[in-house]
PDB file of C-alpha atoms in Angstrom:
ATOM      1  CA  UNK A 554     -20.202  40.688  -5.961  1.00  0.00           C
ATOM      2  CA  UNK A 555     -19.481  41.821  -9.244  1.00  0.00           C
ATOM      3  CA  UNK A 556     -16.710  44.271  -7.762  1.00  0.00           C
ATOM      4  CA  UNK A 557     -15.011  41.031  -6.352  1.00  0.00           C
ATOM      5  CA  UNK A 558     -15.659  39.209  -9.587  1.00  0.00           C
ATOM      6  CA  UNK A 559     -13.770  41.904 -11.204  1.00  0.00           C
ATOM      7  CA  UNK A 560     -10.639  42.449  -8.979  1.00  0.00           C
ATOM      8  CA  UNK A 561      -9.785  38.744  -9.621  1.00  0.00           C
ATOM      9  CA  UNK A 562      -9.675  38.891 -13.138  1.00  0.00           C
ATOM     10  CA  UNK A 563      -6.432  38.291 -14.904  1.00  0.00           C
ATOM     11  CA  UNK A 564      -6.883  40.923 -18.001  1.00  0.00           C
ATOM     12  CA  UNK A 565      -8.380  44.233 -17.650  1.00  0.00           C
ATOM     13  CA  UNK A 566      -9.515  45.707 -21.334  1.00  0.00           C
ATOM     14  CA  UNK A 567      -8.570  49.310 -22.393  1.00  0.00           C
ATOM     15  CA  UNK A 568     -11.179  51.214 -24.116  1.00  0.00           C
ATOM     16  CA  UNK A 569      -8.893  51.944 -26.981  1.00  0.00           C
ATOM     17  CA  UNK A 570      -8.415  47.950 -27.606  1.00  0.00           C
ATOM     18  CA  UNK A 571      -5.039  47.683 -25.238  1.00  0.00           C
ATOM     19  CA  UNK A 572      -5.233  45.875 -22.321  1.00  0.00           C
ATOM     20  CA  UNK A 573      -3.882  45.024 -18.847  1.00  0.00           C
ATOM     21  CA  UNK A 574      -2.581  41.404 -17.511  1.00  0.00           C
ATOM     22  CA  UNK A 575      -2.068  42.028 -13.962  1.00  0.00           C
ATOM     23  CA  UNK A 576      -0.153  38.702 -11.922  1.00  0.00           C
ATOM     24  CA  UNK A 577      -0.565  39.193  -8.338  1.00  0.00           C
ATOM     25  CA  UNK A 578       2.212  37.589  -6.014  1.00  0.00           C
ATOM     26  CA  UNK A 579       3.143  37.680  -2.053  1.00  0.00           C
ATOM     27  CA  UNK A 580       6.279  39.511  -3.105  1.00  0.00           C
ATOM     28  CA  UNK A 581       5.176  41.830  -5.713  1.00  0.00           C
ATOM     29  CA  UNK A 582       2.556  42.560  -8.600  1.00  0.00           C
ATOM     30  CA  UNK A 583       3.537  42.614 -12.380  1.00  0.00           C
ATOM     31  CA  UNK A 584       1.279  44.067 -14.598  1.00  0.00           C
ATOM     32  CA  UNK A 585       1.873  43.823 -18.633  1.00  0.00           C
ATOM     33  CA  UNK A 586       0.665  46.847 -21.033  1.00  0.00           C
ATOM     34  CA  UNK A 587      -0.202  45.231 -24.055  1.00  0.00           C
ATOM     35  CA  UNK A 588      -1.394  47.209 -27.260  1.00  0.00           C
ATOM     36  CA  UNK A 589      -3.938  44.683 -28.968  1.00  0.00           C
ATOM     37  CA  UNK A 590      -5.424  45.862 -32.332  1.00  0.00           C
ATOM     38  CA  UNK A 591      -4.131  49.363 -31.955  1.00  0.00           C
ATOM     39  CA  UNK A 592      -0.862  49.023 -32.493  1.00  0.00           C
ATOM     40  CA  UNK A 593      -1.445  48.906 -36.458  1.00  0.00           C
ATOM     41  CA  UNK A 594       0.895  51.767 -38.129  1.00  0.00           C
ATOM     42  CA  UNK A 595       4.761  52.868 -39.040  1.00  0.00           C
ATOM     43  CA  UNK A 596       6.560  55.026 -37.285  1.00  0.00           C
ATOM     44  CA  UNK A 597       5.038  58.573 -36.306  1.00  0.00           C
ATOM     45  CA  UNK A 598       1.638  57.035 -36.502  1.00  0.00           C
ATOM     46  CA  UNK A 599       2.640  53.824 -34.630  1.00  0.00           C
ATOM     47  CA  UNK A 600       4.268  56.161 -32.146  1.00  0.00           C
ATOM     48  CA  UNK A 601       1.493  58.384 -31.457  1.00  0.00           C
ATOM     49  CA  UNK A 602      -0.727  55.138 -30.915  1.00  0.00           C
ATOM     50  CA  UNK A 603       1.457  53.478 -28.506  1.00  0.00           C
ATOM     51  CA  UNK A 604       1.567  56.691 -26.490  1.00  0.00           C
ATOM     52  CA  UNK A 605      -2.416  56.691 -26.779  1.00  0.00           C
ATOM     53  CA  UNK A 606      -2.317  52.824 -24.884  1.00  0.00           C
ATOM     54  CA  UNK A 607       0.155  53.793 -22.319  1.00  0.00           C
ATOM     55  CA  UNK A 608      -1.639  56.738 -21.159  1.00  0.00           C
ATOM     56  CA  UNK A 609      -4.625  55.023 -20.863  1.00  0.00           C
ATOM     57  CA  UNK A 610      -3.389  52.250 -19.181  1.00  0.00           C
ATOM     58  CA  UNK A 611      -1.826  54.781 -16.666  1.00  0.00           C
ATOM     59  CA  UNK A 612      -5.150  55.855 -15.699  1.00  0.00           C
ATOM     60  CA  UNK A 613      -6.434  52.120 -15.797  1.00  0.00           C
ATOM     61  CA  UNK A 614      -3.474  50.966 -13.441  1.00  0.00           C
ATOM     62  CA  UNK A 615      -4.195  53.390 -10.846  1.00  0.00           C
ATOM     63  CA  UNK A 616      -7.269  52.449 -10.666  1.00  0.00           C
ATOM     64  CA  UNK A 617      -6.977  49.104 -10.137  1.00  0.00           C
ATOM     65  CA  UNK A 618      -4.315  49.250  -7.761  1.00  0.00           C
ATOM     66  CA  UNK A 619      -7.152  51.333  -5.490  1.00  0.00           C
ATOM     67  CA  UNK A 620     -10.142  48.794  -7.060  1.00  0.00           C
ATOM     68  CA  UNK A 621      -7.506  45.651  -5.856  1.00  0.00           C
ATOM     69  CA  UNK A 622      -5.939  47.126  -2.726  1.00  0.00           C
ATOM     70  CA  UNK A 623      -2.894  46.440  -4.465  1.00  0.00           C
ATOM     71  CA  UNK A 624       0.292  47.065  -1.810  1.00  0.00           C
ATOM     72  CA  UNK A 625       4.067  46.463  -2.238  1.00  0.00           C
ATOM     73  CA  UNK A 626       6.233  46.518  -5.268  1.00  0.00           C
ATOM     74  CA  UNK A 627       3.976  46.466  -8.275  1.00  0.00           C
ATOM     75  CA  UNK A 628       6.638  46.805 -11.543  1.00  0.00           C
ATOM     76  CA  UNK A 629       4.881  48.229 -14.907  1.00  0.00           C
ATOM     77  CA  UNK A 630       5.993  47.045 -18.790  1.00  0.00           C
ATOM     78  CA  UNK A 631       4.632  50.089 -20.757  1.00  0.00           C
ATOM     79  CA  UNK A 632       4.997  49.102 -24.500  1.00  0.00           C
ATOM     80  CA  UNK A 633       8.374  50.450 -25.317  1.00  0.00           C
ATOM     81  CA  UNK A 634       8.648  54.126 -26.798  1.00  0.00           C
ATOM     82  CA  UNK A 635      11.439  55.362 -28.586  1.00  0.00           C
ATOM     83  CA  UNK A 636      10.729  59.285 -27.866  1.00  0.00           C
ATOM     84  CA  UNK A 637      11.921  60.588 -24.138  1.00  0.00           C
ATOM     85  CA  UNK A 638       9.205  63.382 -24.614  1.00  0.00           C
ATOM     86  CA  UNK A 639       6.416  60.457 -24.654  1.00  0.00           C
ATOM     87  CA  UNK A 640       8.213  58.353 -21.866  1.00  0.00           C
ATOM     88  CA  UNK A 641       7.843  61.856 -19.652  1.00  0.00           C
ATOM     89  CA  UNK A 642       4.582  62.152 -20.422  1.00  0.00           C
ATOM     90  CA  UNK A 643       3.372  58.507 -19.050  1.00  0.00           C
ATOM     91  CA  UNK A 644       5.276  59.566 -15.807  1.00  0.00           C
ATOM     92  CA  UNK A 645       3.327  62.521 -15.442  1.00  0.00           C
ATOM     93  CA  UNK A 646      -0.281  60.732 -16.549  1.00  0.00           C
ATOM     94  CA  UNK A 647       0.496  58.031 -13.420  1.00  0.00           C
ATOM     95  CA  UNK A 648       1.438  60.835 -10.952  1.00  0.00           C
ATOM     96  CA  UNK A 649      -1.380  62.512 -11.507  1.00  0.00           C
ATOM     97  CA  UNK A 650      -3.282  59.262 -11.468  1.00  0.00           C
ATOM     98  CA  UNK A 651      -2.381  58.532  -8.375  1.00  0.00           C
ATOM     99  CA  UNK A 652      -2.929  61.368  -6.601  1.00  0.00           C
ATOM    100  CA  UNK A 653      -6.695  60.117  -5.846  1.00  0.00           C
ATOM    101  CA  UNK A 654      -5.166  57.667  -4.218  1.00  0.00           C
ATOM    102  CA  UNK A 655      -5.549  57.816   0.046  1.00  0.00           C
ATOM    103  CA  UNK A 656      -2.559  54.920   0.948  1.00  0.00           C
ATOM    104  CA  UNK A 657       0.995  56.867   0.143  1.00  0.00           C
ATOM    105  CA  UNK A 658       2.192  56.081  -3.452  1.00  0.00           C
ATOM    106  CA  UNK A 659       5.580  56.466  -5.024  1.00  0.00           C
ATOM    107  CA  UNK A 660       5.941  56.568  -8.893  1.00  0.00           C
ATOM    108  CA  UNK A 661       9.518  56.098 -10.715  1.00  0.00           C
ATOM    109  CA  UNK A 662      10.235  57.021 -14.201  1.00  0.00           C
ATOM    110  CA  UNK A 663      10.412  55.105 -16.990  1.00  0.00           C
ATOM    111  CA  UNK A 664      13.488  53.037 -17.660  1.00  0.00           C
ATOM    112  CA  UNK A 665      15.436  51.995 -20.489  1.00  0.00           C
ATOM    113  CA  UNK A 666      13.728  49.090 -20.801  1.00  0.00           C
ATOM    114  CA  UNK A 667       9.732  50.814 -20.620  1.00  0.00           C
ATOM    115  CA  UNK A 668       9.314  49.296 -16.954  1.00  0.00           C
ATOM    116  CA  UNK A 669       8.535  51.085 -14.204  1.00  0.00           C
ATOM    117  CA  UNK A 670       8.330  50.261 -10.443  1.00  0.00           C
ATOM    118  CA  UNK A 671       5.345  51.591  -7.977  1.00  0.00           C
ATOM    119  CA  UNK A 672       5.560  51.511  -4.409  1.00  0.00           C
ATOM    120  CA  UNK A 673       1.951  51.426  -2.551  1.00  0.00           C
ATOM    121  CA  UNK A 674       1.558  51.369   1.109  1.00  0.00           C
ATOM    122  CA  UNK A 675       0.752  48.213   2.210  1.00  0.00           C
ATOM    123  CA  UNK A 676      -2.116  48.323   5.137  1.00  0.00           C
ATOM    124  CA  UNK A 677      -3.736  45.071   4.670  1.00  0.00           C
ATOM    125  CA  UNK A 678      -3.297  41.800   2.327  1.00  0.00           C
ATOM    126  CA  UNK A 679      -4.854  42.488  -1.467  1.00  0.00           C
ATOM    127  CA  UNK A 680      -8.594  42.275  -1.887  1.00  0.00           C
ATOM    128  CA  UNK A 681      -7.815  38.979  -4.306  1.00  0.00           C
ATOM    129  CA  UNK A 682      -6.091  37.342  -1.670  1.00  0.00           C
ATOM    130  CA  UNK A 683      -8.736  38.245   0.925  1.00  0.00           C
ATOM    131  CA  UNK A 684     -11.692  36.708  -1.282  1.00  0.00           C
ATOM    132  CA  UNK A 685      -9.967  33.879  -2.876  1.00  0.00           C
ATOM    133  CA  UNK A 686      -7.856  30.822  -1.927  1.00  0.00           C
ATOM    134  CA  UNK A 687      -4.886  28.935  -3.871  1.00  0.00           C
ATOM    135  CA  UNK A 688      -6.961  26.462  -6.482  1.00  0.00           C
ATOM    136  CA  UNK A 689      -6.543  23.219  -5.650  1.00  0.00           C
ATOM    137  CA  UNK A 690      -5.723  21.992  -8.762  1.00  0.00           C
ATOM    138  CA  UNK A 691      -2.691  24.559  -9.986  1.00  0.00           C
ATOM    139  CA  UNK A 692      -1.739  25.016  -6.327  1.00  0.00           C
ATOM    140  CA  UNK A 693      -1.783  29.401  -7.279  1.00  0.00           C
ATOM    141  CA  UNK A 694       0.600  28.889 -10.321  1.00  0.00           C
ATOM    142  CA  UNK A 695      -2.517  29.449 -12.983  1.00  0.00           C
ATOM    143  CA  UNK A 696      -1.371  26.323 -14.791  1.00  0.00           C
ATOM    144  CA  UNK A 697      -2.502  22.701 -14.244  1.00  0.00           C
ATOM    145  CA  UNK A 698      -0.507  19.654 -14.909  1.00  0.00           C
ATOM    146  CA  UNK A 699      -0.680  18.064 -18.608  1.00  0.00           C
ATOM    147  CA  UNK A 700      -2.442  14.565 -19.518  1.00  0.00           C
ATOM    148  CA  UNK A 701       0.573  13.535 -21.027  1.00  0.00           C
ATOM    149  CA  UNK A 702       2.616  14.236 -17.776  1.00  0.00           C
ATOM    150  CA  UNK A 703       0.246  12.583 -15.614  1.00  0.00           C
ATOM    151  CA  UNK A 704       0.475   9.698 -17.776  1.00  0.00           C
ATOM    152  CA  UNK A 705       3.864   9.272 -17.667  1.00  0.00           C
ATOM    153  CA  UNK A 706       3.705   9.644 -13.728  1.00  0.00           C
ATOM    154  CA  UNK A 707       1.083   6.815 -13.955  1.00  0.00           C
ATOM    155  CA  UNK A 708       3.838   4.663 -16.518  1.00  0.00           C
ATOM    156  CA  UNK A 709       6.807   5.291 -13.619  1.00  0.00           C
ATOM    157  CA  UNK A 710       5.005   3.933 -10.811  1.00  0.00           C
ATOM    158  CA  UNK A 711       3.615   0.944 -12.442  1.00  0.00           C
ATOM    159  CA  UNK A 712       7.204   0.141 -13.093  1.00  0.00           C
ATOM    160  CA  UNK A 713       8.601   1.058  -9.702  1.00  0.00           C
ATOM    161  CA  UNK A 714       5.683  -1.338  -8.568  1.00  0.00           C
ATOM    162  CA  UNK A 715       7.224  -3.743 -10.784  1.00  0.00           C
ATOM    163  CA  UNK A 716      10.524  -3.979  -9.910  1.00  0.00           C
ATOM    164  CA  UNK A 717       9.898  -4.058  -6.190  1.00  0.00           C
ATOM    165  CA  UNK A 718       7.516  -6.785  -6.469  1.00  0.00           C
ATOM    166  CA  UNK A 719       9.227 -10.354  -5.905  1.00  0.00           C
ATOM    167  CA  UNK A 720       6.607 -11.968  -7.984  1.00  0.00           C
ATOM    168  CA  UNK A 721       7.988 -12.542 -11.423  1.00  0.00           C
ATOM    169  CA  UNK A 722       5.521 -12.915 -14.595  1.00  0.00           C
ATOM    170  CA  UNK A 723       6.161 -14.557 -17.782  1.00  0.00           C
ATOM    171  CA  UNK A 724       5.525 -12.721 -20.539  1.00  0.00           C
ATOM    172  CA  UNK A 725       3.977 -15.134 -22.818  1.00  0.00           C
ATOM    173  CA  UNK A 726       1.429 -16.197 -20.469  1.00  0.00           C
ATOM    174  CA  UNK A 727      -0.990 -13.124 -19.252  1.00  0.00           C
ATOM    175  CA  UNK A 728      -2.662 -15.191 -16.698  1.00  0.00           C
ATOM    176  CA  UNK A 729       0.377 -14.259 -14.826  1.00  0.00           C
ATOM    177  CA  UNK A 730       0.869 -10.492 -15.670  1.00  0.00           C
ATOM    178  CA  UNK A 731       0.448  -8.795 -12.223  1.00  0.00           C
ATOM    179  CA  UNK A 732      -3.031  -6.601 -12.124  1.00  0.00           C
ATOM    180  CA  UNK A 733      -3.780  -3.546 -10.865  1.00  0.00           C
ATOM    181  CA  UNK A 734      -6.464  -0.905 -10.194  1.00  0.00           C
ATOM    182  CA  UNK A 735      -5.873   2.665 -11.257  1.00  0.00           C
ATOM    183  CA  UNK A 736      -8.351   5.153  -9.616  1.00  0.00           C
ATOM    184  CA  UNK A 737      -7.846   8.494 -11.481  1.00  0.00           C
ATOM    185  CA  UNK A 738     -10.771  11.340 -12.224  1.00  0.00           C
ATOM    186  CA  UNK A 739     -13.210  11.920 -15.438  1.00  0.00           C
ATOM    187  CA  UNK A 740     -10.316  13.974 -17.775  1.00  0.00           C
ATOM    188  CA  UNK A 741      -7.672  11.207 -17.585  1.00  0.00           C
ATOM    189  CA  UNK A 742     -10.199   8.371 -17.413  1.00  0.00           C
ATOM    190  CA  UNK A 743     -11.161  10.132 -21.192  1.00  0.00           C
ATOM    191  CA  UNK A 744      -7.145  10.405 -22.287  1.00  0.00           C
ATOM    192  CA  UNK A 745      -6.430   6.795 -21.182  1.00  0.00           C
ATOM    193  CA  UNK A 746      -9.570   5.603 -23.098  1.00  0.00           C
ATOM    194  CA  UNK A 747     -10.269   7.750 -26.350  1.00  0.00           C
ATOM    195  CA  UNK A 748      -9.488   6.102 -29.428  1.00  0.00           C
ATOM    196  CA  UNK A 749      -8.695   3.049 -31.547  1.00  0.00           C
ATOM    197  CA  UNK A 750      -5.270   2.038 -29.956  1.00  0.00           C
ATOM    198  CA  UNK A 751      -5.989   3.455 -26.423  1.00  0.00           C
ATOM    199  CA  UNK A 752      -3.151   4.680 -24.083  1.00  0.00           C
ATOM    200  CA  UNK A 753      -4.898   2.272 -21.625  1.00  0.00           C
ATOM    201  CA  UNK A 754      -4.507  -0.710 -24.024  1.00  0.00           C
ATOM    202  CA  UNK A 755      -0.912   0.563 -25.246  1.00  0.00           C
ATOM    203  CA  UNK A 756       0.634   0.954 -21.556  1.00  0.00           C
ATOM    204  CA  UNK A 757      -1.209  -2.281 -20.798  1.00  0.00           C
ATOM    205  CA  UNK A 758       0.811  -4.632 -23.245  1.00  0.00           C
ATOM    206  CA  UNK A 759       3.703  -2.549 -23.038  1.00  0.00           C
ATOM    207  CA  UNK A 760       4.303  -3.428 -19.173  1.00  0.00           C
ATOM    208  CA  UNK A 761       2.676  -6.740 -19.547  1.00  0.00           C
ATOM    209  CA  UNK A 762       0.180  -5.826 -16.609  1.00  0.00           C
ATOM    210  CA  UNK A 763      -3.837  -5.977 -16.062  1.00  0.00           C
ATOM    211  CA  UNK A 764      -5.680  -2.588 -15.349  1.00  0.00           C
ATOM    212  CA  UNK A 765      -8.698  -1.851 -13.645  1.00  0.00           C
ATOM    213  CA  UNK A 766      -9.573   1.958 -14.469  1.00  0.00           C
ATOM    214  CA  UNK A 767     -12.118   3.340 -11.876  1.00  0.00           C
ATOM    215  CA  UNK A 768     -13.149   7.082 -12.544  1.00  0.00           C
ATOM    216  CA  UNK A 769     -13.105   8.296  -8.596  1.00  0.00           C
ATOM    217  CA  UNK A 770     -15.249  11.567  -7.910  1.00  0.00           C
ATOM    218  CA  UNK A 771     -13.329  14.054  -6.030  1.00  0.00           C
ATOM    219  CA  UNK A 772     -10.070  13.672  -7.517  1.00  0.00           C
ATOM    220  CA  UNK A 773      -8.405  16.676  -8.994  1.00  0.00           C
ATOM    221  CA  UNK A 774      -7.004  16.642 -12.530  1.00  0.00           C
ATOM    222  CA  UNK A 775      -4.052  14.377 -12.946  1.00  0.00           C
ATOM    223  CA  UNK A 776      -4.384  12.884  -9.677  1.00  0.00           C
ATOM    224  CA  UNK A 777      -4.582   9.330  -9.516  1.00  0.00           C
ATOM    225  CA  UNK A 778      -3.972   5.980  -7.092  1.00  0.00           C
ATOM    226  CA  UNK A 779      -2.499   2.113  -7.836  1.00  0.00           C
ATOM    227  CA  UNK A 780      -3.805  -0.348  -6.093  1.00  0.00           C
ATOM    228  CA  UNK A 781      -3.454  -3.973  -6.407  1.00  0.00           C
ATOM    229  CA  UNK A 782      -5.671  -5.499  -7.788  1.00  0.00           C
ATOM    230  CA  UNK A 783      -8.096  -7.919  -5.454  1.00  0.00           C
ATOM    231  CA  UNK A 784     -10.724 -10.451  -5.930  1.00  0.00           C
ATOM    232  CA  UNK A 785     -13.434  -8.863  -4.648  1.00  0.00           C
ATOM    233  CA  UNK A 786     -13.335  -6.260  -7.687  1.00  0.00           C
ATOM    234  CA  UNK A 787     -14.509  -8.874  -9.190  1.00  0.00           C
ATOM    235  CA  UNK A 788     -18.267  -7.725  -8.175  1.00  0.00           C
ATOM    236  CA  UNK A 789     -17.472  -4.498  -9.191  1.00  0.00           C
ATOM    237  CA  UNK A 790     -16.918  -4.612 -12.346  1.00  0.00           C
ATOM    238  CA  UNK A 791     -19.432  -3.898 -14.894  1.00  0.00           C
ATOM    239  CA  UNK A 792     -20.297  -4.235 -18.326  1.00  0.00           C
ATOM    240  CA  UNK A 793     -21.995  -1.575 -19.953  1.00  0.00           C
ATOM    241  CA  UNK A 794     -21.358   2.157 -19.766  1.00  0.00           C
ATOM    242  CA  UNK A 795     -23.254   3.585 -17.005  1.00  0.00           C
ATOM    243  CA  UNK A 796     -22.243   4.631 -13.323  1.00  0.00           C
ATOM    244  CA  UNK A 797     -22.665   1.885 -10.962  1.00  0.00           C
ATOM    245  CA  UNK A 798     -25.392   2.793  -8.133  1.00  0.00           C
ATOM    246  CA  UNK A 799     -24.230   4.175  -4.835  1.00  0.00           C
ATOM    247  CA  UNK A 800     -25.089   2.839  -1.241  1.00  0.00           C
ATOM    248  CA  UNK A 801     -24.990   4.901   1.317  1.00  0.00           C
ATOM    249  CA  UNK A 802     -21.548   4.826   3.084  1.00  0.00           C
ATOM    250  CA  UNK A 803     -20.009   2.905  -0.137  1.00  0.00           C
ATOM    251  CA  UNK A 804     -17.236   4.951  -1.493  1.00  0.00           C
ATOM    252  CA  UNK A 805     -17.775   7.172  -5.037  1.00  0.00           C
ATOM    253  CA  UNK A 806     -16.411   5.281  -7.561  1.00  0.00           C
ATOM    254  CA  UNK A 807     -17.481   4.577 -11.131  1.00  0.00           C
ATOM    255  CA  UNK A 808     -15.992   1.462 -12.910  1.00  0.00           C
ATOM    256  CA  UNK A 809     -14.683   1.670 -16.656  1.00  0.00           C
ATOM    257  CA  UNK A 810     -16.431  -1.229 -18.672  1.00  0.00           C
ATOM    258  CA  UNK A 811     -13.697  -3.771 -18.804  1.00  0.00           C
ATOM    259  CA  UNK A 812     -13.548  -7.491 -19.795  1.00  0.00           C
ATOM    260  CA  UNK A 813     -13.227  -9.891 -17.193  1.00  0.00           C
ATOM    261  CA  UNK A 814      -9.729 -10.705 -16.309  1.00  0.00           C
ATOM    262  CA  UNK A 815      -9.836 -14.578 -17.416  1.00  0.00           C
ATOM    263  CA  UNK A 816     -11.774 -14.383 -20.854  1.00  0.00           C
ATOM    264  CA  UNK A 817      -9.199 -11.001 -21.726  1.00  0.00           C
ATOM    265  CA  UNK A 818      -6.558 -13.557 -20.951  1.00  0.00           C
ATOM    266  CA  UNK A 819      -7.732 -16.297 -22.889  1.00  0.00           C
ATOM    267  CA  UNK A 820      -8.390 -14.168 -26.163  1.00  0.00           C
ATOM    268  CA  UNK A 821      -4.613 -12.855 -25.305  1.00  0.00           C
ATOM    269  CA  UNK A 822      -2.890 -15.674 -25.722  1.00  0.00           C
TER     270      UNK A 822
END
């Protein structure tokens, strides 16, 4: 287990305070040679330490490409080096690094630019994408949606719900601003919420609308469903900060202390 554990991890750590960031793809595998604290120096001495990190991380990329069952493409950024002597010698640490390899790998030299390309013999798909599946939430990107995206989503379809509705409100009287229930899960239900002048509160007058915020379990961040609003939430709504018992059968929902709809209006006005 901790093998696995390790072959998903996104940074590998050098010994000499480099490190790796390996990104793993369907097409190909980029791996980033970063330097980290050891890059302090000026010029000879800076060299000679940069030379130190990309050897090392040679030996460290090899390995991991046999630790990963990396196959494919897999492109290398080596910190750039200004001496062709030092760029040589990389090439000839990963050759020889590779060598302990069983699948058939080809090395290129360095370019220009410090990258350079690896082919591995592909026999079967990575070990990360053989013990892992695409996270719900980021979808395999790494990066999840932001609150204040999500909100806006939330702000656009209000509106769109808005101006397809034939049912015209008056502004001045919120007895006849058009209510809603907004089922979204425990990270947004906190951003709508948190403080004095609350997005909830702001988006509410701003639209001229009621809102019904129900925290429903199961929901991934950002995600969220409008619903209009019915009588019958009525006996759902609650008063006091606490999550509402569940029946058996009843669907997992926990309802946002609100006001009731009439007295909110009156006080309003």
């Amino acid at each position: 287990m901790a093998i696995a554990s390790k072959a998903r991890e996104f940074r590998v750590p050098l010994h000499n305070g480099g490190s790796l960031v390996i990104e793993q793809t369907e097409a190909l595998v980029s791996i980033d040679v970063n330097g980290g604290h050891s890059m302090f120096g000026q010029g000879t001495s800076q060299e000679k330490a940069i030379l130190e990190v990309n050897l090392e991380a040679a030996k460290q990329i090899a390995r991991e490409l046999r630790l990963r069952d990396i196959g494919g493409i897999i492109v290398v950024d080596f910190i750039d080096m200004t001496d062709d002597l030092n760029k040589r010698l990389v090439y000839e640490e990963m050759k020889k690094a590779v060598e302990k390899d069983r699948s058939t790998v080809g090395v290129s030299e360095l370019s220009k630019l410090g990258l350079m390309e690896i082919t591995r013999k592909r026999v079967r798909p990575s070990v990360t994408f053989m013990i892992s599946e695409p996270c719900t939430c980021c979808h395999g990107t790494g990066r999840v949606e932001a609150l204040d995206t999500s909100f806006s989503k939330i702000e656009r379809e209000i509106c769109r719900r808005l101006a397809a509705s034939r049912r015209k409100s008056d502004p001045e009287k919120p007895k006849s601003w058009p209510r809603f229930v907004l089922r979204v899960d425990h990270e947004m239900c906190t951003y709508l919420t948190s403080g004095k002048k609350t997005k909830l509160g702001l988006l509410s007058s701003s639209l001229k609308v009621w809102i019904l915020l129900k925290i429903a379990r199961g929901f991934s961040r950002g995600a969220f469903e409008l619903l209009p609003y019915s009588e019958k939430e009525n006996d759902e709504e609650k008063e006091t900060v606490s999550e509402s018992p569940q029946k058996e059968g009843s669907p997992k929902l926990s309802v946002f202390p609100i006001k009731k709809w009439m007295s909110r209006a009156k006080r309003a006005k």
